[in-house]
Short mmCIF file of C-alpha atoms in Angstrom, two decimals:
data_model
loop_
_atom_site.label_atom_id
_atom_site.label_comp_id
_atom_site.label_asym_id
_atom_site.label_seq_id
_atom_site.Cartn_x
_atom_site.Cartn_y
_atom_site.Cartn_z
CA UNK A 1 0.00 0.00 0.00
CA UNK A 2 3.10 2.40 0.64
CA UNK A 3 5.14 1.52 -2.53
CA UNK A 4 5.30 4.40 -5.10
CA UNK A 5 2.92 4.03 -8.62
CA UNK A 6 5.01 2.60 -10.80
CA UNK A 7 6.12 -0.29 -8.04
CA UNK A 8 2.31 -0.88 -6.58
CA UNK A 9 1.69 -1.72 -10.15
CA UNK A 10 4.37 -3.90 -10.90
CA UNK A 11 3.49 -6.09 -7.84
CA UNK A 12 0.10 -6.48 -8.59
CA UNK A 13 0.51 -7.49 -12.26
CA UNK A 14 2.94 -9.78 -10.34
CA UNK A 15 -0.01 -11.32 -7.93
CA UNK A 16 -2.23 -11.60 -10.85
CA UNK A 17 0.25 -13.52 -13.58
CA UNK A 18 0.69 -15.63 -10.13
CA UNK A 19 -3.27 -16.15 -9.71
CA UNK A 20 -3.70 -17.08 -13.22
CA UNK A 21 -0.77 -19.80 -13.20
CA UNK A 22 -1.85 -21.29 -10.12
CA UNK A 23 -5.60 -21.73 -11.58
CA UNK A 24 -4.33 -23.37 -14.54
CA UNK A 25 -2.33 -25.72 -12.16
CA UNK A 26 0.95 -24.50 -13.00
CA UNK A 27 4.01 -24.69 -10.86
CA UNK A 28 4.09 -21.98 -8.54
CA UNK A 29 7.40 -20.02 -7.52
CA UNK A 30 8.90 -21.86 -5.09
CA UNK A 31 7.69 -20.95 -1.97
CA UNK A 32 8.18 -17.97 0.24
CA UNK A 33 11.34 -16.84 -0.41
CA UNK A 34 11.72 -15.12 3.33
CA UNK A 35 10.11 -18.43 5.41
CA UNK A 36 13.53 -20.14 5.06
CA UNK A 37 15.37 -17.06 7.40
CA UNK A 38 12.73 -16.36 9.72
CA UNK A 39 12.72 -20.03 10.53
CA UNK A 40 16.02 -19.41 11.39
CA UNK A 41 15.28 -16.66 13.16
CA UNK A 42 13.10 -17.99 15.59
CA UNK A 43 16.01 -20.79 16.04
CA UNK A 44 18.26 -18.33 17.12
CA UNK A 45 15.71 -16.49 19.42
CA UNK A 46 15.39 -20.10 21.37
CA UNK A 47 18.82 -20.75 21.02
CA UNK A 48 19.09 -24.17 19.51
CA UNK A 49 21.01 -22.70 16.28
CA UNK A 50 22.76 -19.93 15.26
CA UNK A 51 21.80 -17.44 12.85
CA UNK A 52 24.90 -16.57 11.37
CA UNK A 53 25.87 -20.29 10.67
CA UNK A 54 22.08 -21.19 9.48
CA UNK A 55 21.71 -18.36 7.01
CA UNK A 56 25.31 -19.18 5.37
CA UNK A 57 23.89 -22.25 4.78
CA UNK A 58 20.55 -21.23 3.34
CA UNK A 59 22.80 -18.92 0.83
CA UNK A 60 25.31 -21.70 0.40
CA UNK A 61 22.12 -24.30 -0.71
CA UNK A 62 20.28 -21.57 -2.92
CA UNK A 63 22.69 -18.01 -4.28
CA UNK A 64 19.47 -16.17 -5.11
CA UNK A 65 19.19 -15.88 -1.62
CA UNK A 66 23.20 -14.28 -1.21
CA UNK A 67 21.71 -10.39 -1.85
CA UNK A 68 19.08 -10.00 0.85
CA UNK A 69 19.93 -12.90 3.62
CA UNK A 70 22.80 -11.45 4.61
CA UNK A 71 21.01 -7.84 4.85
CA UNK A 72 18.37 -9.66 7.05
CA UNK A 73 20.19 -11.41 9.37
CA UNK A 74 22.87 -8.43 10.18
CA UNK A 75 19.48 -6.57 10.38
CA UNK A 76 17.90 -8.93 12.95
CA UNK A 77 21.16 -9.20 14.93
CA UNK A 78 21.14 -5.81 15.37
CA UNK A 79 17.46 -5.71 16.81
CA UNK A 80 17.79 -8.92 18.90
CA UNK A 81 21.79 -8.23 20.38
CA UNK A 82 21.68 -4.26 20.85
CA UNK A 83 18.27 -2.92 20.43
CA UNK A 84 15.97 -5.42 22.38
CA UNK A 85 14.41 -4.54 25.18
CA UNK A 86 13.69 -8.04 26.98
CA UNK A 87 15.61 -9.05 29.32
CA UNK A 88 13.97 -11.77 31.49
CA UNK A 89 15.63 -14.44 29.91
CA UNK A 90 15.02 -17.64 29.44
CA UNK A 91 13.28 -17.21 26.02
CA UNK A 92 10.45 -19.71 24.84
CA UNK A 93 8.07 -20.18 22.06
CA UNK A 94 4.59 -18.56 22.85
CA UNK A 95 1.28 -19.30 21.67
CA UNK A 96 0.81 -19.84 17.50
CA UNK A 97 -0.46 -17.03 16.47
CA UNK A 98 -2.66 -16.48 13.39
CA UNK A 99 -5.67 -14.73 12.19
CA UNK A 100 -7.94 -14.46 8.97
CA UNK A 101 -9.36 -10.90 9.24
CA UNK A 102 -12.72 -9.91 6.97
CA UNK A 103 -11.67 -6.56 6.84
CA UNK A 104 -15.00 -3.61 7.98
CA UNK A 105 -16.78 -2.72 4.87
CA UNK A 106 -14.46 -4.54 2.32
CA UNK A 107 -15.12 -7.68 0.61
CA UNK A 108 -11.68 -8.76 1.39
CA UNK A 109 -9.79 -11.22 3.92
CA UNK A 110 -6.56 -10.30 5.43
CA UNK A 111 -4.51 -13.37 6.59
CA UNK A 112 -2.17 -12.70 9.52
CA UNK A 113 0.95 -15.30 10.17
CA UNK A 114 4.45 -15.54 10.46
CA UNK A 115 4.57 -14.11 14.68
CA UNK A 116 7.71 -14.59 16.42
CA UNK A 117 5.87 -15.39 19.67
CA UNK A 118 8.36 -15.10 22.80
CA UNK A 119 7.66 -15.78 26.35
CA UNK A 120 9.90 -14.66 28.79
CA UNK A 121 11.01 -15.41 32.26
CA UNK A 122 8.43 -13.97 33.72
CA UNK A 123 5.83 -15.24 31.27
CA UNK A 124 5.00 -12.12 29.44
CA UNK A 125 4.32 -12.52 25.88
CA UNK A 126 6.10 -10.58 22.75
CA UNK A 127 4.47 -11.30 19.66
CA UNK A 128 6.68 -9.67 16.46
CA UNK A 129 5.57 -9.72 13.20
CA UNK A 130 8.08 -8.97 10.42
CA UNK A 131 8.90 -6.55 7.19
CA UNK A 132 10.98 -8.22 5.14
CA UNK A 133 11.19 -6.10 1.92
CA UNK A 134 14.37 -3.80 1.20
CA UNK A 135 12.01 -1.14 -0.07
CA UNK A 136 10.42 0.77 0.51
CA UNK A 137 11.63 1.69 4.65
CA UNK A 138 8.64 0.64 6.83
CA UNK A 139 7.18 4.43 7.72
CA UNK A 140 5.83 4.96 10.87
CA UNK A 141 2.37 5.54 8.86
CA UNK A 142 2.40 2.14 7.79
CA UNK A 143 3.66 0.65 10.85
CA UNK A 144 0.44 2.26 12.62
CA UNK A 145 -1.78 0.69 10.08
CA UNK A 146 -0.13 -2.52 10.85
CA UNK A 147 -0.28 -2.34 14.68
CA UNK A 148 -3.74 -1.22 14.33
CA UNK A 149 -4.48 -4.57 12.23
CA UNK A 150 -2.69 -6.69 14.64
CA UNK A 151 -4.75 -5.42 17.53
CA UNK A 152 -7.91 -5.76 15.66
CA UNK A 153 -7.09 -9.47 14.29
CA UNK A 154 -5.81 -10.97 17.27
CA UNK A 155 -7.55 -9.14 20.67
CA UNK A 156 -6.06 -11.82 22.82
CA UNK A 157 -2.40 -10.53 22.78
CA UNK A 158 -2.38 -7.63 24.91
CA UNK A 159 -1.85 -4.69 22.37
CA UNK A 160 1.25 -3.25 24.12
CA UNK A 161 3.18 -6.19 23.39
CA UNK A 162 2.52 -5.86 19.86
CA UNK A 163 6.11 -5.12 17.82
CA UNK A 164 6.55 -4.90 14.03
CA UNK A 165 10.44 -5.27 13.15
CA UNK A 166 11.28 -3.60 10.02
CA UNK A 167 13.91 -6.89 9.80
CA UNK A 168 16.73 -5.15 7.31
CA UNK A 169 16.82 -2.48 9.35
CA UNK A 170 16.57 -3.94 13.17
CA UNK A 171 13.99 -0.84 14.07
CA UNK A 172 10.68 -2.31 15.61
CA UNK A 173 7.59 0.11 15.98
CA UNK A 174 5.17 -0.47 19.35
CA UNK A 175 2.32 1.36 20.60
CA UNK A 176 4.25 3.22 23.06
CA UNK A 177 6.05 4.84 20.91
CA UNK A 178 3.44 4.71 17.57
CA UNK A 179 0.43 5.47 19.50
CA UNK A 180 -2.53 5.15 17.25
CA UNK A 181 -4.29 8.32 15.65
CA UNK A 182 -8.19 6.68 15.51
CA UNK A 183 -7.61 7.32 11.88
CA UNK A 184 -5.96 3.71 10.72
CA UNK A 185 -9.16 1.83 9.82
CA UNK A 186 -10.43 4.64 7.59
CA UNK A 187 -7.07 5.38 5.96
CA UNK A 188 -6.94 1.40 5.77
CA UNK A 189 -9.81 1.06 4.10
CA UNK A 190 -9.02 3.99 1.83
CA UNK A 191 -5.50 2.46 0.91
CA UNK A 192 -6.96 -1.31 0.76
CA UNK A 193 -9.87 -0.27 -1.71
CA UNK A 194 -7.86 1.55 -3.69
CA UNK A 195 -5.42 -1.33 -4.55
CA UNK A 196 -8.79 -3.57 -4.87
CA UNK A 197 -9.63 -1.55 -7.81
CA UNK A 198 -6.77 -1.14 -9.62
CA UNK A 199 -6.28 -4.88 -8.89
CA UNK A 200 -9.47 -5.00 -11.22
CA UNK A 201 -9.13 -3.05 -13.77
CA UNK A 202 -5.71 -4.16 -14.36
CA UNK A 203 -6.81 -7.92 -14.19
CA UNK A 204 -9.14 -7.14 -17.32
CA UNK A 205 -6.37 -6.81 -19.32
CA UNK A 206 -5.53 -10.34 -18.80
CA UNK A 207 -9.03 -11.88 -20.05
#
């Protein structure tokens, strides 16, 4: 929803060629292409692996991966070993977390997944959820629509222990210090519809 014209564009003729191969039961593109490291993330977070070793091996077993794994993981390191807040150590997986969200006044779904869910030593629950692309920089006008999403989708987590982690960078936006406007589900919607109908229009083209 934040990329520039020419980009949002792009990706959505992108998602549609993608649609249209997978309905005629063509191979699709190999999976998610950031699963791999955030599995290895949330190895290193529980410390049975290392994330420097693991993601020299994912880069090692597939090059397409040498550009951006190495961006992510010295951009995770830098979040989990200097910028992290938690302390109460030991670390342990929390609850799965996952959501499909029918968005307000939208004939559209929103499926949530991917959490890093962390309990700590005192049994307080983190739940991250990660921005993986190089571009463009997760805004904090994005990251509010996002933490006002996760709130919505998933009302069990208490909302202050909500974090997105812009990954490349290592900078994680929270309520405390994103505090929500009352705005985001309009300027959702706005943003959400918008993409909806160009989505549309440009899928004609394809018929």
């Amino acid at each position: 929803m934040f990329l520039d014209a020419a980009k949002q564009q792009s990706e959505l003729r992108k998602d549609i060629r993608e649609q249209l191969a997978r309905e005629a039961g063509e191979g699709g593109s190999g999976g998610d292409f950031y699963a791999p490291f955030w599995a290895d993330a949330k190895t290193h977070v529980f410390g049975t692996g290392d994330l420097h070793q693991l993601a020299d091996a994912r880069i090692a077993a597939n090059g397409t991966r040498a550009n951006l794994y190495p961006q992510l993981r010295q951009g995770f390191l830098l979040w989990w070993d200097q910028r992290r807040r938690w302390t109460n150590e030991p670390f342990r997986p929390g609850r799965a977390l996952k959501a499909y969200f029918p968005f307000p006044g939208l004939d559209a779904t929103i499926k949530i997944d991917s959490i890093l869910s962390v309990r700590d030593g005192l049994d307080a629950e983190r739940a991250v959820y990660p921005y993986f692309a190089p571009n463009p920089e997760l805004s904090e006008a994005a990251a509010r629509l996002g933490l006002w999403l996760l709130t919505r989708a998933l009302p069990a987590v208490p909302a202050e222990e909500f974090r997105i982690l812009d990954v490349i960078r290592g900078r994680t936006f929270a309520l405390d210090r994103n505090p929500l406007r009352g705005d985001e589900e309009a300027e959702f919607r706005r943003r959400y519809s918008q993409l909806l109908l160009q989505r549309e229009s440009l899928r004609r083209e394809y018929d």
